[in-house]
Short mmCIF file of C-alpha atoms in Angstrom, two decimals:
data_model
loop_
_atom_site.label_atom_id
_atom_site.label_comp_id
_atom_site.label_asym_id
_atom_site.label_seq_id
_atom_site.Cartn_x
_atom_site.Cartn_y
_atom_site.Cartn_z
CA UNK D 1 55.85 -19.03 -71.78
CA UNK D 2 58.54 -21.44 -71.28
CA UNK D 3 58.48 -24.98 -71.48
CA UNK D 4 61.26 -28.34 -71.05
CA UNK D 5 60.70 -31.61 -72.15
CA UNK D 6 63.12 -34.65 -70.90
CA UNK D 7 63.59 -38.03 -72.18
CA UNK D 8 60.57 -39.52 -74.34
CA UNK D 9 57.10 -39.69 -74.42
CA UNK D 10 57.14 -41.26 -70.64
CA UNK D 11 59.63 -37.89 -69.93
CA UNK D 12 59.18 -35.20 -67.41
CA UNK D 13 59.38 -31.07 -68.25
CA UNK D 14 58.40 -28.03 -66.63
CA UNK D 15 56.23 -24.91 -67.97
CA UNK D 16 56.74 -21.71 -66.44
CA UNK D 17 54.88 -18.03 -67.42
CA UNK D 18 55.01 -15.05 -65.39
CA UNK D 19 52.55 -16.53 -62.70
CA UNK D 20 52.64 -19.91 -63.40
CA UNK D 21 55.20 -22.34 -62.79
CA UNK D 22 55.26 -26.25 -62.68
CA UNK D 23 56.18 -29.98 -63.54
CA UNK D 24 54.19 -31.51 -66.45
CA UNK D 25 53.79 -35.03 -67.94
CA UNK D 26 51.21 -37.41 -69.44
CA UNK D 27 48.70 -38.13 -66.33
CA UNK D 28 49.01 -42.33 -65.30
CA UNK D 29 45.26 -42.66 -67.44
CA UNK D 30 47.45 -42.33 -70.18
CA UNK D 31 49.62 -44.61 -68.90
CA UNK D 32 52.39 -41.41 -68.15
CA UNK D 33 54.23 -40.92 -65.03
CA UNK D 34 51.43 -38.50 -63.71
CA UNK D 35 53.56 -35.83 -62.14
CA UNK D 36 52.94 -32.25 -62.27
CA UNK D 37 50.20 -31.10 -64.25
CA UNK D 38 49.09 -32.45 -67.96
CA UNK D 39 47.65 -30.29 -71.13
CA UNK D 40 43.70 -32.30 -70.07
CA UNK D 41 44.37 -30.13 -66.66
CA UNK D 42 45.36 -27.17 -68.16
CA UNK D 43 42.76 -26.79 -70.75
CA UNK D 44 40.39 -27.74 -67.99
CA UNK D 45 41.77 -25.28 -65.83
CA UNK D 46 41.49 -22.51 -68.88
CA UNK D 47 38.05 -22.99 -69.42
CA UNK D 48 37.10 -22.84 -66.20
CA UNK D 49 38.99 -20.10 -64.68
CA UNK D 50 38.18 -17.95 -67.92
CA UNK D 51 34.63 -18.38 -67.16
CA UNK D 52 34.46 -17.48 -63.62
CA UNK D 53 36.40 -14.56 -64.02
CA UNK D 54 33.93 -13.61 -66.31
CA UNK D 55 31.12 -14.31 -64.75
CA UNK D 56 32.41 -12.68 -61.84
CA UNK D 57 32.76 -9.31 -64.08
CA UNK D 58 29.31 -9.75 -65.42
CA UNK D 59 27.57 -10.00 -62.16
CA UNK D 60 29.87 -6.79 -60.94
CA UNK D 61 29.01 -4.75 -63.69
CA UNK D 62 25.52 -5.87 -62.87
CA UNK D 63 25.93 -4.18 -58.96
CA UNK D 64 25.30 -7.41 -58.11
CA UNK D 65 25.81 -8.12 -54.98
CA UNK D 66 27.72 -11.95 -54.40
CA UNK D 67 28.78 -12.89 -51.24
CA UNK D 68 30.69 -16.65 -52.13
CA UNK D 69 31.31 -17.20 -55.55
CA UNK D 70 32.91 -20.75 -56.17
CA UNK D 71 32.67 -23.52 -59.15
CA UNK D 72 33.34 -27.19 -59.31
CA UNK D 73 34.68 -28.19 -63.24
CA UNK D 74 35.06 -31.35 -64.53
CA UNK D 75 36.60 -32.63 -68.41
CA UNK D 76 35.08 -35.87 -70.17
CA UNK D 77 37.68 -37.30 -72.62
CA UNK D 78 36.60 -40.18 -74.91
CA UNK D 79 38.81 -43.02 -76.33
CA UNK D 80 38.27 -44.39 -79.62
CA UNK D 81 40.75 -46.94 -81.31
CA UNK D 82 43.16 -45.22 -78.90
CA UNK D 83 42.67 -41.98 -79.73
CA UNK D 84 42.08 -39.37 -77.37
CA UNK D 85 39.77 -37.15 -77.59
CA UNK D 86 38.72 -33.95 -75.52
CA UNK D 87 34.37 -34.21 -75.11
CA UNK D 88 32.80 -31.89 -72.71
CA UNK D 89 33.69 -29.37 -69.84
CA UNK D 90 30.98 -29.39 -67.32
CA UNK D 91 31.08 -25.83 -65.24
CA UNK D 92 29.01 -26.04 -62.05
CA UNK D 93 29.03 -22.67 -60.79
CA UNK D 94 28.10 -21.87 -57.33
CA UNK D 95 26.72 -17.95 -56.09
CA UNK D 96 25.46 -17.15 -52.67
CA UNK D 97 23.58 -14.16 -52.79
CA UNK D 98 21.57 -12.01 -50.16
CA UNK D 99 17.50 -13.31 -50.64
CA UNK D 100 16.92 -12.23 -54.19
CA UNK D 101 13.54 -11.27 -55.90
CA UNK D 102 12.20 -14.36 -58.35
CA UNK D 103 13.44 -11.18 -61.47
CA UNK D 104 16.93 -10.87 -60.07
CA UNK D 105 17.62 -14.74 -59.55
CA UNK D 106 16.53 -14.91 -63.66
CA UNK D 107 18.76 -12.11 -64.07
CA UNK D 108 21.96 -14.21 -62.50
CA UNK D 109 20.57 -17.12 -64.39
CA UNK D 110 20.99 -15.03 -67.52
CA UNK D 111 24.40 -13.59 -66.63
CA UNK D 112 25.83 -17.33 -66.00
CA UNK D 113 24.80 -18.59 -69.51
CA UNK D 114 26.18 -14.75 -70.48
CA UNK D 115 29.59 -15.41 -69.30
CA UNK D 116 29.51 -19.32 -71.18
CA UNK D 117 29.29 -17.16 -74.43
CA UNK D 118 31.88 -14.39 -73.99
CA UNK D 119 34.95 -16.47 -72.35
CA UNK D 120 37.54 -15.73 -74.68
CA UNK D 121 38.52 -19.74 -73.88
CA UNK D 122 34.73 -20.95 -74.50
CA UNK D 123 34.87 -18.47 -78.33
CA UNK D 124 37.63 -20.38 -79.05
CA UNK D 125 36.59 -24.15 -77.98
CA UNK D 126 33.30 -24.04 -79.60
CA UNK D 127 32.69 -26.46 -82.53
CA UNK D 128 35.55 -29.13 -80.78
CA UNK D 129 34.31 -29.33 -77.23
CA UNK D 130 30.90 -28.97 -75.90
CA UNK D 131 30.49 -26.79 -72.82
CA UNK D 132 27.97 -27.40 -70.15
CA UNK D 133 26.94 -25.33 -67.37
CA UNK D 134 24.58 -25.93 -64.15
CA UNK D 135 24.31 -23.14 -61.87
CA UNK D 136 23.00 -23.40 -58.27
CA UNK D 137 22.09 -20.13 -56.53
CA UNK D 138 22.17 -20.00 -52.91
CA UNK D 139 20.42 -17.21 -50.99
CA UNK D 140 21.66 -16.32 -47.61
#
């Protein structure tokens, strides 16, 4: 990973990995310019692309069968004697499945709490930033 930084705190830079390229800078609710992305996005967008990739694996390996899987994630950050500090993700996955016995929605319950606890990115936030997950199950 590469990353440029221009000017001072109010600056502009770029980050760029081998899929991943963009601007960066403090977001304007921290009184920054608000261009490009910001590390509250990214760590936002860490946690909850590492969990649905996972749970996406789990229900797989599980055979089963998801016909929309989609998730809505949002980051609480508290301010204390102007100090930031990162709270709580909130994960609200969404899975549309074909009708599902009462034992296999319980199942895909279990599997979405499963895939809170093995994200490599939820491991390594636990202890600093509470993780919260509400699932909604749709049957088609």
């Amino acid at each position: 990973m590469q990353l440029k930084w221009s000017e001072g705190r109010n600056g502009l830079g770029e980050i760029a990995a081998a899929n991943l390229h963009t601007s960066i800078s403090i977001p304007r609710e921290m009184n920054g310019p608000g261009i490009g992305t910001n590390p509250d996005e990214m760590l936002l967008g860490a946690a909850a692309t590492c969990y649905l990739i996972t749970l996406a694996a789990l229900l797989e390996n599980s055979k089963i069968e998801v016909l929309d899987l989609s998730m809505q994630a949002e980051g609480f950050v508290d301010v204390t004697n102007g100090v930031f500090t990162y709270e709580k993700i909130v994960h609200r996955p969404s899975i549309r499945v074909q009708n599902c016995s009462e034992r296999e929605l319980k199942r895909i319950y279990r599997l979405a709490e499963k895939a809170e606890q093995t994200c490599m990115i939820s491991k390594a936030l636990k202890g600093n930033v509470q993780i919260e997950c509400y699932v909604q199950i749709l049957q088609a």
